Coordinates of C-alpha atoms in Angstrom, one line a residue:
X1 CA 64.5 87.1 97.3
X2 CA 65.0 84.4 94.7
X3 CA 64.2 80.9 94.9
X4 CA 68.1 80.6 95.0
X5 CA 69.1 83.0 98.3
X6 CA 65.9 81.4 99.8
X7 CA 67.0 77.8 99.7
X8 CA 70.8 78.8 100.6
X9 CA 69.6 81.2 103.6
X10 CA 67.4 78.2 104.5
X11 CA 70.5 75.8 104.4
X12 CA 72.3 77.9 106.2
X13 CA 69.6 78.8 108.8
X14 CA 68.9 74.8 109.3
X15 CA 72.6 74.8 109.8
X16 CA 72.7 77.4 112.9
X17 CA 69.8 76.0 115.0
X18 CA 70.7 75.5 118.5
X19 CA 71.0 72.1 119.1
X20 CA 68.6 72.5 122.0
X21 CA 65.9 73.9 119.7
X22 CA 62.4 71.5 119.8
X23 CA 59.9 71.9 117.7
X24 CA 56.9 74.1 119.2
X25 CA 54.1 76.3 117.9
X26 CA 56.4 79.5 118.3
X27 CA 59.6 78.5 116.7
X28 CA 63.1 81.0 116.6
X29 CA 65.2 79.5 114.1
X30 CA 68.4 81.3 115.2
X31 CA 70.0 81.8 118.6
X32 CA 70.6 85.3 119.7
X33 CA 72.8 87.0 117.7
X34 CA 76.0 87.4 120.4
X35 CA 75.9 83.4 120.8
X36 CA 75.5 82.8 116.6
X37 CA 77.1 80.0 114.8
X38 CA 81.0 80.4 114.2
X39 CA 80.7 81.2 110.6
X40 CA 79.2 84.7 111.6
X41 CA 80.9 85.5 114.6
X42 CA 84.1 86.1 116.5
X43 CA 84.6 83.5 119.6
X44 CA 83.4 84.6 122.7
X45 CA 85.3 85.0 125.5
X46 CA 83.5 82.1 127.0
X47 CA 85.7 79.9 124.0
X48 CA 88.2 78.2 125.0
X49 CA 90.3 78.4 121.8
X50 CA 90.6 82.5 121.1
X51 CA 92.5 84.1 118.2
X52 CA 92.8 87.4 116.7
X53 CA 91.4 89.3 113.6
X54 CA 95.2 88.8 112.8
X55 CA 95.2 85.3 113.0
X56 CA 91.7 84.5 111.3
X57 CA 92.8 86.5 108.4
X58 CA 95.9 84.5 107.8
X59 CA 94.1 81.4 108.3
X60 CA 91.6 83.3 105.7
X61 CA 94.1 83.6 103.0
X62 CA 95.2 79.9 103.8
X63 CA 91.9 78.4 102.7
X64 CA 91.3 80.8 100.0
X65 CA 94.3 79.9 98.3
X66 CA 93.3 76.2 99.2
X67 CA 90.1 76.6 97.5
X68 CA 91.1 78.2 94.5
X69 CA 94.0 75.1 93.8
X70 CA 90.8 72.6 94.6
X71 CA 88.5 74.3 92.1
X72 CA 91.7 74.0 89.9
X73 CA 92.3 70.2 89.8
X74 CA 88.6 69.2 90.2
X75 CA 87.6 71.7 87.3
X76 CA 84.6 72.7 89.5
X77 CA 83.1 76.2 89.9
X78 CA 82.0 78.6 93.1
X79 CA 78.5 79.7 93.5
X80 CA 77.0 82.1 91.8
X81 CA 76.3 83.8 95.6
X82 CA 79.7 85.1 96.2
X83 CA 78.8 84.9 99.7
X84 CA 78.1 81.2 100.1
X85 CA 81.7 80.1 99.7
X86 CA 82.9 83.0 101.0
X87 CA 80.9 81.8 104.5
X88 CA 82.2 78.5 104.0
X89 CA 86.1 79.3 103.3
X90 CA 85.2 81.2 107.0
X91 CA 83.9 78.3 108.8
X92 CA 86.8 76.5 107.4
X93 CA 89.4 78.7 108.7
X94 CA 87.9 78.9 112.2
X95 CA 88.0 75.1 112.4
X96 CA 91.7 75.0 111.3
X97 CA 92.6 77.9 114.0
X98 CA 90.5 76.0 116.6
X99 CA 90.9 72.4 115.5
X100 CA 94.0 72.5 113.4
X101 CA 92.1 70.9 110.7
X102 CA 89.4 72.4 108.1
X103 CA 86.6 70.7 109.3
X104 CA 83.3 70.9 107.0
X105 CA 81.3 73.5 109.0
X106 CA 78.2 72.9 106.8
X107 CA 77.6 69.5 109.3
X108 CA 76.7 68.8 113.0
X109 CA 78.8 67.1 115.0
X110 CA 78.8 65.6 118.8
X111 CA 82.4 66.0 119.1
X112 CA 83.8 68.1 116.8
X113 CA 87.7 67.4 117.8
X114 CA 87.1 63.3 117.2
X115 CA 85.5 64.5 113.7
X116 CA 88.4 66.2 112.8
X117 CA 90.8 63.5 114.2
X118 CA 88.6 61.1 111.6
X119 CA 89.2 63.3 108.7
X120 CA 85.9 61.6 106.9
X121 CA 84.5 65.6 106.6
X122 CA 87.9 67.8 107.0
X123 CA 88.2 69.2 103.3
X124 CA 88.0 68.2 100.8
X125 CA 85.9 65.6 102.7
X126 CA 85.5 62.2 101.4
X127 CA 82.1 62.6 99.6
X128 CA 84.4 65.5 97.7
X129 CA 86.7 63.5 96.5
X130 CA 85.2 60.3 95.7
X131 CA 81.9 61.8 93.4
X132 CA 82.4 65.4 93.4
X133 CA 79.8 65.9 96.2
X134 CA 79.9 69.1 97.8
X135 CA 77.6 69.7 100.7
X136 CA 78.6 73.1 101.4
X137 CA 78.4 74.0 98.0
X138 CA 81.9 75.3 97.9
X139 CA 83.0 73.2 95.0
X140 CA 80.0 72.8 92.3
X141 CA 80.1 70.1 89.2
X142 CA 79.1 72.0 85.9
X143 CA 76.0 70.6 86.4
X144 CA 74.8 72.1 89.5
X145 CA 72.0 74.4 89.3
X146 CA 73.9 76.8 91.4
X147 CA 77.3 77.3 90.3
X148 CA 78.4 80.4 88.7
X149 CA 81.3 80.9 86.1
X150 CA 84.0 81.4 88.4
X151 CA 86.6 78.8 89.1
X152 CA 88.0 81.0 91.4
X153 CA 87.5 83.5 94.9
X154 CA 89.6 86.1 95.8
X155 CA 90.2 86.8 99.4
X156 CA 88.6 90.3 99.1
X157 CA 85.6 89.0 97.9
X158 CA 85.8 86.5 100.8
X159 CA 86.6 89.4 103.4
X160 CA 84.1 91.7 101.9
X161 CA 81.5 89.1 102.0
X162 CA 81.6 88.0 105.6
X163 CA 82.0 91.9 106.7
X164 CA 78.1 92.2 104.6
X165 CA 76.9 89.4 106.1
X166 CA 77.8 90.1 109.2
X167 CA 76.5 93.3 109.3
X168 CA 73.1 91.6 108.0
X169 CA 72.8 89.9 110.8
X170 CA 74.3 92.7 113.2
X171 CA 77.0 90.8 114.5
X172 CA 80.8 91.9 114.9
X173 CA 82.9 92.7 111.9
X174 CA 85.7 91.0 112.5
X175 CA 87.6 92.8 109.6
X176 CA 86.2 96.3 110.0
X177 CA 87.2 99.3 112.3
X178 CA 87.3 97.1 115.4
X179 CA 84.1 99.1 116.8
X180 CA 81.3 96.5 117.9
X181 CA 77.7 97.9 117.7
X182 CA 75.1 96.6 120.5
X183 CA 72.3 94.7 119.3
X184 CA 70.0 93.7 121.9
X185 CA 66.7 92.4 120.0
X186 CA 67.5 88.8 120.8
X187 CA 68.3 88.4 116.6
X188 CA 66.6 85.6 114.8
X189 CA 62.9 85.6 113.4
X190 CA 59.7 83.3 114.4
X191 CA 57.8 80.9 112.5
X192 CA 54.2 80.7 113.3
X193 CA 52.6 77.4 113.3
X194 CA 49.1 75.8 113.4
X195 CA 48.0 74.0 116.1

């Protein structure tokens, strides 16, 4: 793995720990897998907002098309991991389905629904607009270290993207056949510390 995919998985693995998680010798970073973060998973029928594959997808193609006219007036780029903003244009969507805005899902927050009502980290959040600061790394300055070429992301690349990363991390593929494989290993991986 690069020095590149290491410090995004290890963003992005920061970004799903259980809120719950203390630090101990024996450490799992990640939650098991049916319970993962919403930018890998479908709700569960626990939620209480639910929505279907139908519905994701058009919210999908919303922020897609949302990103692309952002990159276009900031003149800023996508990663060069197709699957970084393609997570993130996800997490955005499920926040606008569930929270009717597209709240930064790159961030913790106690009460999601008063962060949203704030609009300080809906996008493009205020860091965003006011120096081009991108947390998620969905809109890059063409002098980050990370961005690719593109100015743009189609929404195949987006779908296709989540579907692989999904199927990484053995969750259900929201966009697939509909079948769900059962993965019962408790997902995540443990690091070792010394006492």
């Amino acid at each position: 793995m690069n020095l590149f995919k290491l410090l995004i998985t290890l963003q992005y693995t920061v970004l799903l720990m259980p809120q719950s998680v203390s630090f101990s010798p024996k450490l799992s970073l990640l939650p098991p897998r049916k319970t993962h973060s919403p930018l890998l998973s479908t709700p569960s029928s626990s939620s209480s907002s639910s929505y279907t594959p139908e519905e994701l997808e058009k919210s999908l193609s919303k922020m897609t098309k949302f990103t692309n006219q952002y990159l276009k007036n900031t003149r800023t780029y996508v990663s060069s991991d197709p699957s970084v903003p393609s997570l993130v244009i996800k997490g955005l969507a499920l926040h606008k389905l569930e929270l009717g805005k597209p709240l930064c899902p790159c961030r913790y927050y106690d009460d999601k629904s008063a962060a949203a009502k704030e609009g300080y980290w809906n996008c493009p959040c205020v860091p965003m607009r006011e120096t081009k600061t991108c947390h998620c790394k969905l809109f890059l300055t063409e002098d980050d270290w990370c961005r690719g070429e593109s100015t743009s992301i189609d929404l195949e690349t987006v779908k296709e993207e989540v579907e692989r990363k999904e199927r990484e991390e053995g969750e259900d593929v929201i966009f697939g056949d509909g079948e769900e494989e059962e993965d019962d290993d408790g997902g995540g991986f443990e690091l070792e510390f010394d006492e």
